[in-house]
PDB file of C-alpha atoms and ligand atoms in Angstrom:
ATOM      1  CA  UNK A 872      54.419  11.936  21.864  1.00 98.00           C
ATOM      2  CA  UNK A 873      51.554  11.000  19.504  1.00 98.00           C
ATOM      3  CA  UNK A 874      48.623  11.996  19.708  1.00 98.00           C
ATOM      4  CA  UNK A 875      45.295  10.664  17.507  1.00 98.00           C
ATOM      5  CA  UNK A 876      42.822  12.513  17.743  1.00 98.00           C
ATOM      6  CA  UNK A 877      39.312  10.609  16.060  1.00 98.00           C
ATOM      7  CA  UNK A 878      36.595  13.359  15.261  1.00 98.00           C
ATOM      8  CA  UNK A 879      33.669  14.399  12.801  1.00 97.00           C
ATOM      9  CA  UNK A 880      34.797  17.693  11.982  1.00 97.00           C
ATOM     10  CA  UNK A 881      39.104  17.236  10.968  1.00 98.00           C
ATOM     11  CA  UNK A 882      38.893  20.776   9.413  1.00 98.00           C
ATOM     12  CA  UNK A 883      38.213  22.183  13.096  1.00 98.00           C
ATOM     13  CA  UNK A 884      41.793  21.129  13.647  1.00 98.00           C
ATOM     14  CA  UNK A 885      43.451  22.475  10.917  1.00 97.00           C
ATOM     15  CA  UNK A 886      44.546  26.101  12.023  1.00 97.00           C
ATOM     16  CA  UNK A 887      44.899  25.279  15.614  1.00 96.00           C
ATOM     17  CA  UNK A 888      48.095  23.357  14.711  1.00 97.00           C
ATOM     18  CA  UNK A 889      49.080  24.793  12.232  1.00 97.00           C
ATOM     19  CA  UNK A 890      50.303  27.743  14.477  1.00 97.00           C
ATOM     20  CA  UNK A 891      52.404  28.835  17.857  1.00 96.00           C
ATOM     21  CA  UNK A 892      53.781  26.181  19.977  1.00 95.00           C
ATOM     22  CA  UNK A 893      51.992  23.624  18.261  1.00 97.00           C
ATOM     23  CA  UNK A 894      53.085  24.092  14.942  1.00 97.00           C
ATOM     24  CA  UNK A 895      56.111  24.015  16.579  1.00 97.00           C
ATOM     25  CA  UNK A 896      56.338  21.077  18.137  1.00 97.00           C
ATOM     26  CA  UNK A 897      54.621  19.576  15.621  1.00 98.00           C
ATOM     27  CA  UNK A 898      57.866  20.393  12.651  1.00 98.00           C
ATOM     28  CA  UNK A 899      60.381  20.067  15.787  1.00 97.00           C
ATOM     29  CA  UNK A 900      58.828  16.207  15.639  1.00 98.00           C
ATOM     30  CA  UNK A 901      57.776  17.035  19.072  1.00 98.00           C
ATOM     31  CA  UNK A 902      54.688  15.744  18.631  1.00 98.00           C
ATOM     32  CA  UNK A 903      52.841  13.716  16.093  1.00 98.00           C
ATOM     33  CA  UNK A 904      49.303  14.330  15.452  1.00 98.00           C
ATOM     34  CA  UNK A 905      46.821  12.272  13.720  1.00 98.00           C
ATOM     35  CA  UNK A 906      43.734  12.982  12.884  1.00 98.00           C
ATOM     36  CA  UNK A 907      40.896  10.517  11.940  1.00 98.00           C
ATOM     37  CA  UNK A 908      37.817  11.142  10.583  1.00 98.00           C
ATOM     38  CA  UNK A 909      35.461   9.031  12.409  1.00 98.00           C
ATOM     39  CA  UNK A 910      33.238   9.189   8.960  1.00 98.00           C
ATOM     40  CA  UNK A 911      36.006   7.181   7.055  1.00 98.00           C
ATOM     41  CA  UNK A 912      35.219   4.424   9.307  1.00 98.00           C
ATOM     42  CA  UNK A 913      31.833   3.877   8.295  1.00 98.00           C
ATOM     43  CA  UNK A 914      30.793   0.604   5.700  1.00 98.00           C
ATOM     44  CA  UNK A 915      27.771   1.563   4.434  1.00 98.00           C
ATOM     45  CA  UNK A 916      26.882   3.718   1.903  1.00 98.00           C
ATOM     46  CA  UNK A 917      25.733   7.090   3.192  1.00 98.00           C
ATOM     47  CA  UNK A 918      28.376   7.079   5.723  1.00 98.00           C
ATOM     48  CA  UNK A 919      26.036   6.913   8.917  1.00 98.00           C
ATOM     49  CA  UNK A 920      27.877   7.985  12.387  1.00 98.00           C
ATOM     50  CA  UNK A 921      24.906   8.034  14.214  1.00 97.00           C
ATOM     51  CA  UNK A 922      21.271   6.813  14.874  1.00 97.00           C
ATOM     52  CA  UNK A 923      18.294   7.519  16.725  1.00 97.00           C
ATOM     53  CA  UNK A 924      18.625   6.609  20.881  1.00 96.00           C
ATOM     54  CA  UNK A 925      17.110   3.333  21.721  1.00 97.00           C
ATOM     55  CA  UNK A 926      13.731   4.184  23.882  1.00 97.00           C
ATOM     56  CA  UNK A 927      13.428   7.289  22.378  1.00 96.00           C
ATOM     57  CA  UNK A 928      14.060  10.934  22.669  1.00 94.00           C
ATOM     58  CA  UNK A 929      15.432  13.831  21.286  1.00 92.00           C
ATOM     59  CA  UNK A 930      18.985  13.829  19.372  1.00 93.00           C
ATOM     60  CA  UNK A 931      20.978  11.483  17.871  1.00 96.00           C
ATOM     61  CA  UNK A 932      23.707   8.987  19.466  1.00 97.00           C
ATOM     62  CA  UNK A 933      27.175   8.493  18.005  1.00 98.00           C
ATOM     63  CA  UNK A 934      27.288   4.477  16.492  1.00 98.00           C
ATOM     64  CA  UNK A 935      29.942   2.697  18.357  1.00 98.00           C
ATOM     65  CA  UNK A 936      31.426   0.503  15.145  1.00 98.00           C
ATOM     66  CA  UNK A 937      32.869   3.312  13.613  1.00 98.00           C
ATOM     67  CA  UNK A 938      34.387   4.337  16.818  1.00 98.00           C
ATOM     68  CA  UNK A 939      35.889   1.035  17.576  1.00 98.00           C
ATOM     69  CA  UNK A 940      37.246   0.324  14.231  1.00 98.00           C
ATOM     70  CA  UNK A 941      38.765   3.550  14.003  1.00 98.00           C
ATOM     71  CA  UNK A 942      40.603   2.730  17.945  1.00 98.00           C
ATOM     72  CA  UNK A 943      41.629  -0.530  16.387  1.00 98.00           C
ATOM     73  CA  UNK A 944      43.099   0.932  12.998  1.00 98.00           C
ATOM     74  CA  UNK A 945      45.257   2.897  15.197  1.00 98.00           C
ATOM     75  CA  UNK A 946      46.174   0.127  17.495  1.00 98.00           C
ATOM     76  CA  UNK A 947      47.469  -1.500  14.759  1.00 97.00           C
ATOM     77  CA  UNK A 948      50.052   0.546  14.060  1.00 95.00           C
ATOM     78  CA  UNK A 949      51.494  -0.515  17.658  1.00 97.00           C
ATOM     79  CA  UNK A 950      52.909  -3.453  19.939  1.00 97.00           C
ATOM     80  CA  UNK A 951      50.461  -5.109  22.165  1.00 96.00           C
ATOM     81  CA  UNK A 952      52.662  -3.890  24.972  1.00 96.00           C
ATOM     82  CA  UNK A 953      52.189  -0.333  23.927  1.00 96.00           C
ATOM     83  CA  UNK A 954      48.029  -0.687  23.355  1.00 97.00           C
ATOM     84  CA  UNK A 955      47.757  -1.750  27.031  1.00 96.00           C
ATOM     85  CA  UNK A 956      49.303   1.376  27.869  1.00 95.00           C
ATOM     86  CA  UNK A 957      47.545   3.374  25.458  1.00 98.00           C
ATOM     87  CA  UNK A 958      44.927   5.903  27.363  1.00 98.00           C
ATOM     88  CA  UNK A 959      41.811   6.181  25.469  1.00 98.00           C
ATOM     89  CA  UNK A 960      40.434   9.345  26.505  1.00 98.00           C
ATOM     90  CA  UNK A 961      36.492  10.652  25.499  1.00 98.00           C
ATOM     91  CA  UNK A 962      35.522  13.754  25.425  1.00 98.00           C
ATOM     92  CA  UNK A 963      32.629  14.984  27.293  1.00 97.00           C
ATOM     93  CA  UNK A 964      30.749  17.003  30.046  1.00 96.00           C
ATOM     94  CA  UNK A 965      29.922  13.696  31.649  1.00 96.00           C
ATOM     95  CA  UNK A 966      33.592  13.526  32.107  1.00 97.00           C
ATOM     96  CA  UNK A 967      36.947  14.028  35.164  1.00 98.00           C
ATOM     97  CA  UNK A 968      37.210  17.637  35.136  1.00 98.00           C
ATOM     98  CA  UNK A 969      40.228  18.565  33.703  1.00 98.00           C
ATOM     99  CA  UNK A 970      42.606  21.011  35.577  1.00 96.00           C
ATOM    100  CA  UNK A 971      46.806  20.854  35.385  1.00 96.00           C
ATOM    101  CA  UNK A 972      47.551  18.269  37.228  1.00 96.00           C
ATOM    102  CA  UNK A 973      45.676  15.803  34.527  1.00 98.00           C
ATOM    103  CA  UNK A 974      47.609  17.262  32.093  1.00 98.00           C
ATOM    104  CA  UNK A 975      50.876  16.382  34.000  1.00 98.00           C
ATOM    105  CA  UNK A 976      49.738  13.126  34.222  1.00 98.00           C
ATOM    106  CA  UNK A 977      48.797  12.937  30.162  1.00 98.00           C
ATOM    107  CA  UNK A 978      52.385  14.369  29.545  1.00 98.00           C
ATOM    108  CA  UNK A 979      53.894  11.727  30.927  1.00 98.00           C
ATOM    109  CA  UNK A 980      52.486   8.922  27.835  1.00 98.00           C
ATOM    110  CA  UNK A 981      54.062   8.631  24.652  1.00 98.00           C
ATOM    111  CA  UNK A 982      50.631   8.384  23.029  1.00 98.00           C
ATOM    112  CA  UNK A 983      47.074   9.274  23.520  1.00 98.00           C
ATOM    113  CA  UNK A 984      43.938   8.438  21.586  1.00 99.00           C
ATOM    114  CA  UNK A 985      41.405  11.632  21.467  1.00 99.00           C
ATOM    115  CA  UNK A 986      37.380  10.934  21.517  1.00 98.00           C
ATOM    116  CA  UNK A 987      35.542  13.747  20.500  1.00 98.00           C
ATOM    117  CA  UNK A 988      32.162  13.090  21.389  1.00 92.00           C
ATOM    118  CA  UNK A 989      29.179  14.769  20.075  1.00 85.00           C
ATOM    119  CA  UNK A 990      27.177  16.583  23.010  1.00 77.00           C
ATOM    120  CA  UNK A 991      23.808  14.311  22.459  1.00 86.00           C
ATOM    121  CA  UNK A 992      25.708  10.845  22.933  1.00 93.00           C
ATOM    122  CA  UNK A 993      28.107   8.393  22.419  1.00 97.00           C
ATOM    123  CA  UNK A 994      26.417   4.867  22.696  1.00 98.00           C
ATOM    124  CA  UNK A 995      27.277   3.373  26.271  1.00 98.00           C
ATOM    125  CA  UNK A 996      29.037   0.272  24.937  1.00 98.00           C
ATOM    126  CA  UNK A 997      32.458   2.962  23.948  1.00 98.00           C
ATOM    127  CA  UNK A 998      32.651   4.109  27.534  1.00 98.00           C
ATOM    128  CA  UNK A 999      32.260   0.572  28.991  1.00 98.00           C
ATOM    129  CA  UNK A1000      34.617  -1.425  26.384  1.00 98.00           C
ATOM    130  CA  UNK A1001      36.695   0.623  25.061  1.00 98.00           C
ATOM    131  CA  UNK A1002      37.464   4.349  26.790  1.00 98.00           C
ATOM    132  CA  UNK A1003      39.910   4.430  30.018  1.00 98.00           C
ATOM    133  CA  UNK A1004      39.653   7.533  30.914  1.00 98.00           C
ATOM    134  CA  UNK A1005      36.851  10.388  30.388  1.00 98.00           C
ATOM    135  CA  UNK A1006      37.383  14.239  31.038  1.00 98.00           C
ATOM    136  CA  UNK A1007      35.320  17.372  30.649  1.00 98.00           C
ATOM    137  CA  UNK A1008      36.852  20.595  30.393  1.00 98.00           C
ATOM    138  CA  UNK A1009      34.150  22.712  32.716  1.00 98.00           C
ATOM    139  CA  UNK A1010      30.833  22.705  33.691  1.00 98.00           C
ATOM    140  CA  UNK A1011      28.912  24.430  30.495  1.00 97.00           C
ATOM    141  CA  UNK A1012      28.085  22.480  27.072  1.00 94.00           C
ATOM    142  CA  UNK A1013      29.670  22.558  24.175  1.00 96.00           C
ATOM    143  CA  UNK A1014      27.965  20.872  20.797  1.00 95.00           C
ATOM    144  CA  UNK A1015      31.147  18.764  20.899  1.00 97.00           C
ATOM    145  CA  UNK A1016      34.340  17.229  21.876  1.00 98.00           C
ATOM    146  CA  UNK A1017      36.535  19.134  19.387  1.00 98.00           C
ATOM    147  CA  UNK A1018      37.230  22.615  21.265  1.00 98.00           C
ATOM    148  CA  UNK A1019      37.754  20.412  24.558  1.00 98.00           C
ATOM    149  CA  UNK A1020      40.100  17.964  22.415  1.00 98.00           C
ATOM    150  CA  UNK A1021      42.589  20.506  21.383  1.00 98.00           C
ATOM    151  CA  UNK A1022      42.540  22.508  24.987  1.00 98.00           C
ATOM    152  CA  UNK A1023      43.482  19.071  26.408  1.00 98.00           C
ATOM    153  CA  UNK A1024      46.180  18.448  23.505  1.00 98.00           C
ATOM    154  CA  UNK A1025      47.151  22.708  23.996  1.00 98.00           C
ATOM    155  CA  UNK A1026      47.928  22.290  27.949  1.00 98.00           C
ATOM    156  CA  UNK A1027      49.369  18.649  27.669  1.00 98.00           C
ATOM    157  CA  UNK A1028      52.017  19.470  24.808  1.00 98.00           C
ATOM    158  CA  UNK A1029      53.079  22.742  26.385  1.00 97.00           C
ATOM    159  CA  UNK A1030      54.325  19.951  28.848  1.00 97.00           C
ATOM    160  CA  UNK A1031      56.545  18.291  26.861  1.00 97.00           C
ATOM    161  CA  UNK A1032      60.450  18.645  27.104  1.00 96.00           C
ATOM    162  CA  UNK A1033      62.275  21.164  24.597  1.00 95.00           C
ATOM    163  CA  UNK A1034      58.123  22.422  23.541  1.00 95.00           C
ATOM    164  CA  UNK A1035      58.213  25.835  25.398  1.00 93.00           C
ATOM    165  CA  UNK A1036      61.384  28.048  24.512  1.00 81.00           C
ATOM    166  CA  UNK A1037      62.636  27.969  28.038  1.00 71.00           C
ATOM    167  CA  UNK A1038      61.693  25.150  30.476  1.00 56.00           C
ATOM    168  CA  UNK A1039      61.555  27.663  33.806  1.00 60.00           C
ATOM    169  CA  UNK A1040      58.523  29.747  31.770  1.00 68.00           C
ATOM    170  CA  UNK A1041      55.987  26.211  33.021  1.00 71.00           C
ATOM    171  CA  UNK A1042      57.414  26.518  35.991  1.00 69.00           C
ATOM    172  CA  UNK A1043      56.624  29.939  36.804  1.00 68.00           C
ATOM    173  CA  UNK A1044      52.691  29.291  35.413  1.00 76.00           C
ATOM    174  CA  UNK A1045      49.568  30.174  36.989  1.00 75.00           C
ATOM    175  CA  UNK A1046      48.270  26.472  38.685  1.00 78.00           C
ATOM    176  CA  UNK A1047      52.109  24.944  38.298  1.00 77.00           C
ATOM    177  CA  UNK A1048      52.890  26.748  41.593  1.00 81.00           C
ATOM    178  CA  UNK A1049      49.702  26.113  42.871  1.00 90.00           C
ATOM    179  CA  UNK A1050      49.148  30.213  42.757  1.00 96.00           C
ATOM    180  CA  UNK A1051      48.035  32.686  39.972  1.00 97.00           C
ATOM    181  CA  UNK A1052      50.790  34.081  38.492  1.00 96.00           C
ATOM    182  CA  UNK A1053      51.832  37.850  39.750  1.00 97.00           C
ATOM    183  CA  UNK A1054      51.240  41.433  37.848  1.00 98.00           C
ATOM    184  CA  UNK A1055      53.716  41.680  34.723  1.00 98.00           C
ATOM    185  CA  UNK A1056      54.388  45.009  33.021  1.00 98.00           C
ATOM    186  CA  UNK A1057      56.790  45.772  30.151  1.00 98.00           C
ATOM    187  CA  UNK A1058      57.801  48.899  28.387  1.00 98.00           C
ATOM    188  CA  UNK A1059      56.976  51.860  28.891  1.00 98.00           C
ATOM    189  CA  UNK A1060      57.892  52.540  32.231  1.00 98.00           C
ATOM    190  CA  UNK A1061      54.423  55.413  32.610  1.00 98.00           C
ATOM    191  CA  UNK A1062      52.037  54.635  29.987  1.00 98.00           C
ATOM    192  CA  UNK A1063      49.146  57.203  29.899  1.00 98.00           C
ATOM    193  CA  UNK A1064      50.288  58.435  33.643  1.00 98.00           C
ATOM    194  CA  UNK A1065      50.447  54.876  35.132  1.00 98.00           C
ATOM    195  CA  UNK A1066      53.714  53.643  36.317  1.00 98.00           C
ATOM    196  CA  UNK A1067      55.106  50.429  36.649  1.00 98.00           C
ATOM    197  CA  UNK A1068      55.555  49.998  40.366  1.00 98.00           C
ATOM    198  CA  UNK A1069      59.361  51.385  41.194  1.00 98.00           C
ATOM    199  CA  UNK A1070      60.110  47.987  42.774  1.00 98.00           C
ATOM    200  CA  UNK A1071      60.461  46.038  39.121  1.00 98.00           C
ATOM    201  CA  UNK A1072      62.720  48.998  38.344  1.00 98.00           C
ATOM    202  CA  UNK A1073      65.095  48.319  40.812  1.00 98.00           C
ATOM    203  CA  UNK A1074      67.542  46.319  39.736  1.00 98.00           C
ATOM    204  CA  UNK A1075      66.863  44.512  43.129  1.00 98.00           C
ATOM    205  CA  UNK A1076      66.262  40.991  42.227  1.00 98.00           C
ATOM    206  CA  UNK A1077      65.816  39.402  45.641  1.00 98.00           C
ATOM    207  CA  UNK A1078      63.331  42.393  46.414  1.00 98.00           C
ATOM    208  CA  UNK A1079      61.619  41.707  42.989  1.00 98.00           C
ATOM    209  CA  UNK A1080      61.481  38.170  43.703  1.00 98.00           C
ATOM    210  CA  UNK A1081      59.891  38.669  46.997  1.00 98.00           C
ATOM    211  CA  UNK A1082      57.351  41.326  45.450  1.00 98.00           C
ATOM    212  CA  UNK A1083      56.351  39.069  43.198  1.00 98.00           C
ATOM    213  CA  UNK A1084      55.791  36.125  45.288  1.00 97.00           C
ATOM    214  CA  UNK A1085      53.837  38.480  47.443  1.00 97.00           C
ATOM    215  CA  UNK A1086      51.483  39.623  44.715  1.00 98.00           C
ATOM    216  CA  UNK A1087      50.526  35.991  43.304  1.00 97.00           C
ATOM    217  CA  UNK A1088      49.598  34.920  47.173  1.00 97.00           C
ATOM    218  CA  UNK A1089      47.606  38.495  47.074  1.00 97.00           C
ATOM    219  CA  UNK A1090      45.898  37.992  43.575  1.00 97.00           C
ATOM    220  CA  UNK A1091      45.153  33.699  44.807  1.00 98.00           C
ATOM    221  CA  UNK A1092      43.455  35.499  47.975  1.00 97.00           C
ATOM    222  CA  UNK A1093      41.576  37.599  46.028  1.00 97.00           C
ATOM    223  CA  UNK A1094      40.301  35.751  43.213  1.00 98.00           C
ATOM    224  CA  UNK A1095      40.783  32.115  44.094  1.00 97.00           C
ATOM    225  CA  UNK A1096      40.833  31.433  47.529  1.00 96.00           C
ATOM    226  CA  UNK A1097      40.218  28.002  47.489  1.00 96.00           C
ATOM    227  CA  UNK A1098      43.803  27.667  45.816  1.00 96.00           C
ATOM    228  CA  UNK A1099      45.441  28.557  48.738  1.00 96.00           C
ATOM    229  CA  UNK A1100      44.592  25.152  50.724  1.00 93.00           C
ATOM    230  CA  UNK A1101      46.353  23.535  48.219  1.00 92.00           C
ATOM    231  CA  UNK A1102      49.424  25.574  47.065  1.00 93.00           C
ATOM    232  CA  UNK A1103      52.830  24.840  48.004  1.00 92.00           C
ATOM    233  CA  UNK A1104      53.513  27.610  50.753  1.00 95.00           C
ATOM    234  CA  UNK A1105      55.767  28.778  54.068  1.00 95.00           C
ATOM    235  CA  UNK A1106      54.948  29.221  57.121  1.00 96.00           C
ATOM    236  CA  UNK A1107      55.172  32.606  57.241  1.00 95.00           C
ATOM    237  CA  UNK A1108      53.260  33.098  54.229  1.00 96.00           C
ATOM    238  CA  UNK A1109      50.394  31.301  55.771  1.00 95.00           C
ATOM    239  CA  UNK A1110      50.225  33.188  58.358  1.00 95.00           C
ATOM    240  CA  UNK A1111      50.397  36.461  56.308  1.00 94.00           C
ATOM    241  CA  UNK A1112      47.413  34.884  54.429  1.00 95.00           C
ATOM    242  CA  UNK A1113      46.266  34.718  57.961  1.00 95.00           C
ATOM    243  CA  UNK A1114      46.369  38.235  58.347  1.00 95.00           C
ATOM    244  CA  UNK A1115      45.290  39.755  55.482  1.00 93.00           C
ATOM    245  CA  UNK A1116      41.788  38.139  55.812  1.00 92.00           C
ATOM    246  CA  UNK A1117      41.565  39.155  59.189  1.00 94.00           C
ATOM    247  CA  UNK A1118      42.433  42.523  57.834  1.00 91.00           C
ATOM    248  CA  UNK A1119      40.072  42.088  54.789  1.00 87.00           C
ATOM    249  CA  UNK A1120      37.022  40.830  57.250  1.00 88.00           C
ATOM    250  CA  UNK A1121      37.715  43.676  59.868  1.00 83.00           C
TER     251      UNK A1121
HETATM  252 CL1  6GU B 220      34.726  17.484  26.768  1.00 71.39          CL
HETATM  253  N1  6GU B 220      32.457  18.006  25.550  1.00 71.39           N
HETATM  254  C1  6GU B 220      31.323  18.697  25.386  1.00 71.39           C
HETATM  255  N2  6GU B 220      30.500  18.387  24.401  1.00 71.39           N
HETATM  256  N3  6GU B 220      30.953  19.698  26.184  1.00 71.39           N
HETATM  257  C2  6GU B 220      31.795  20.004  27.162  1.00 71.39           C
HETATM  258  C3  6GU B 220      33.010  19.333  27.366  1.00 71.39           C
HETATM  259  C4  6GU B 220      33.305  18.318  26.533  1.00 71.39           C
HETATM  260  N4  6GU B 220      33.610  19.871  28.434  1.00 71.39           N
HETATM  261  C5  6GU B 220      32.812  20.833  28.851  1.00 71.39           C
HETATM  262  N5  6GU B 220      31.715  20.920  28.095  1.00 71.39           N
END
């Protein structure tokens, strides 16, 4: 996959890939990042990105020349056929709010153009002629697109075939199942007088299995309810969700 990423601040992305899975990916030719500085794509001579809003009001709004010429100077690197494809993503709080399924989706493109907005504004004309897709990464404000770039690029990459050491550990993932993932422990077994519940010490793997599938439906109950209408469950675990809110309510 490649991803270009156009921004005012490239040095914010600097350490984020150049670390973990990303770095990873990144020397594994995984991945290809790019990263433009929408600055570079300015023609006059102090560089202007921005300008005051039309009608007034406070803060300024991001120029939408520089922004299109810097989408174009990637597009032509590319077949026609491929820039139709191309999603053109912004980033901002105006955006689709971004959970794992839109990250499925965005792992399934060989390339993807990055918009970091600035919080103040983007001038209307790159939403309506030249974006395809916006997305916000929660409701709270951020003084730009940067942080929400690379947790888009972070979740969508971890995606990708042969990124993560063993496919099954996506699998298993809090919001792949549809449920948060269960209670982990590792070594050792008491730690300060706590013990690692006896079950994981078992050697019983269907009874492990079946503790653990328990716990997730448990911890989803407890802390995100509203997951449950949507996760991939049996009958008979419905119905013990069933039950242990009648429990919890009596
Ligand atoms: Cl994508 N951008 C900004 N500026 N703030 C945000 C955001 C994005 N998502 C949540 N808050």
């Amino acid at each position: 996959m490649r991803i270009d990423i156009l921004t005012l601040f490239p040095q914010m992305f600097q350490d984020p890939f150049s670390v973990g899975i990303l770095k990873r990916a990144i020397d594994q030719k995984l991945i290809q990042v790019n990263i433009h500085n929408i600055r570079d794509y300015t023609h006059d001579k102090h560089h202007t990105v921005d300008d005051y809003a039309y009608g007034g009001g406070a803060g300024m709004v991001l120029k939408p020349e520089p922004i299109f010429e810097a989408v174009e100077s990637v597009k032509s690197d590319i077949s026609l056929e491929e820039a139709k494809a191309l999603p053109i993503i912004l980033l901002t709080p105006q955006g689709r709010l971004f959970h794992q399924q839109i990250a499925q989706e965005l792992s399934g493109y060989s390339h993807l153009i990055l918009i970091c907005g600035r919080y103040e504004g983007v001038d209307e004309r790159v939403r309506e002629h030249l974006v395809t897709e916006e997305i916000s990464i929660g409701d709270y404000v951020l003084s730009g697109g940067e942080l929400a770039a690379m947790v888009v690029v972070e979740a969508v990459v971890r995606l990708l075939p042969g990124v993560l050491g063993s496919e099954a550990s996506a699998l298993d993932d809090s919001h792949t199942t549809g449920l948060l993932e269960y209670p982990q422990y590792t070594r050792p077994d008491v730690y300060r007088g706590w013990a690692v519940p006896d079950v994981l010490l078992s050697g019983n793997h269907a009874q492990i299995d079946k503790w653990r599938r328990h716990q997730s439906i448990l911890r989803t109950l407890k802390r995100r309810p509203e997951l449950l209408d949507k996760a991939d469950l049996s009958l008979e675990e419905r119905q013990l969700i069933v039950k242990l809110k009648e429990e919890s309510s009596s």
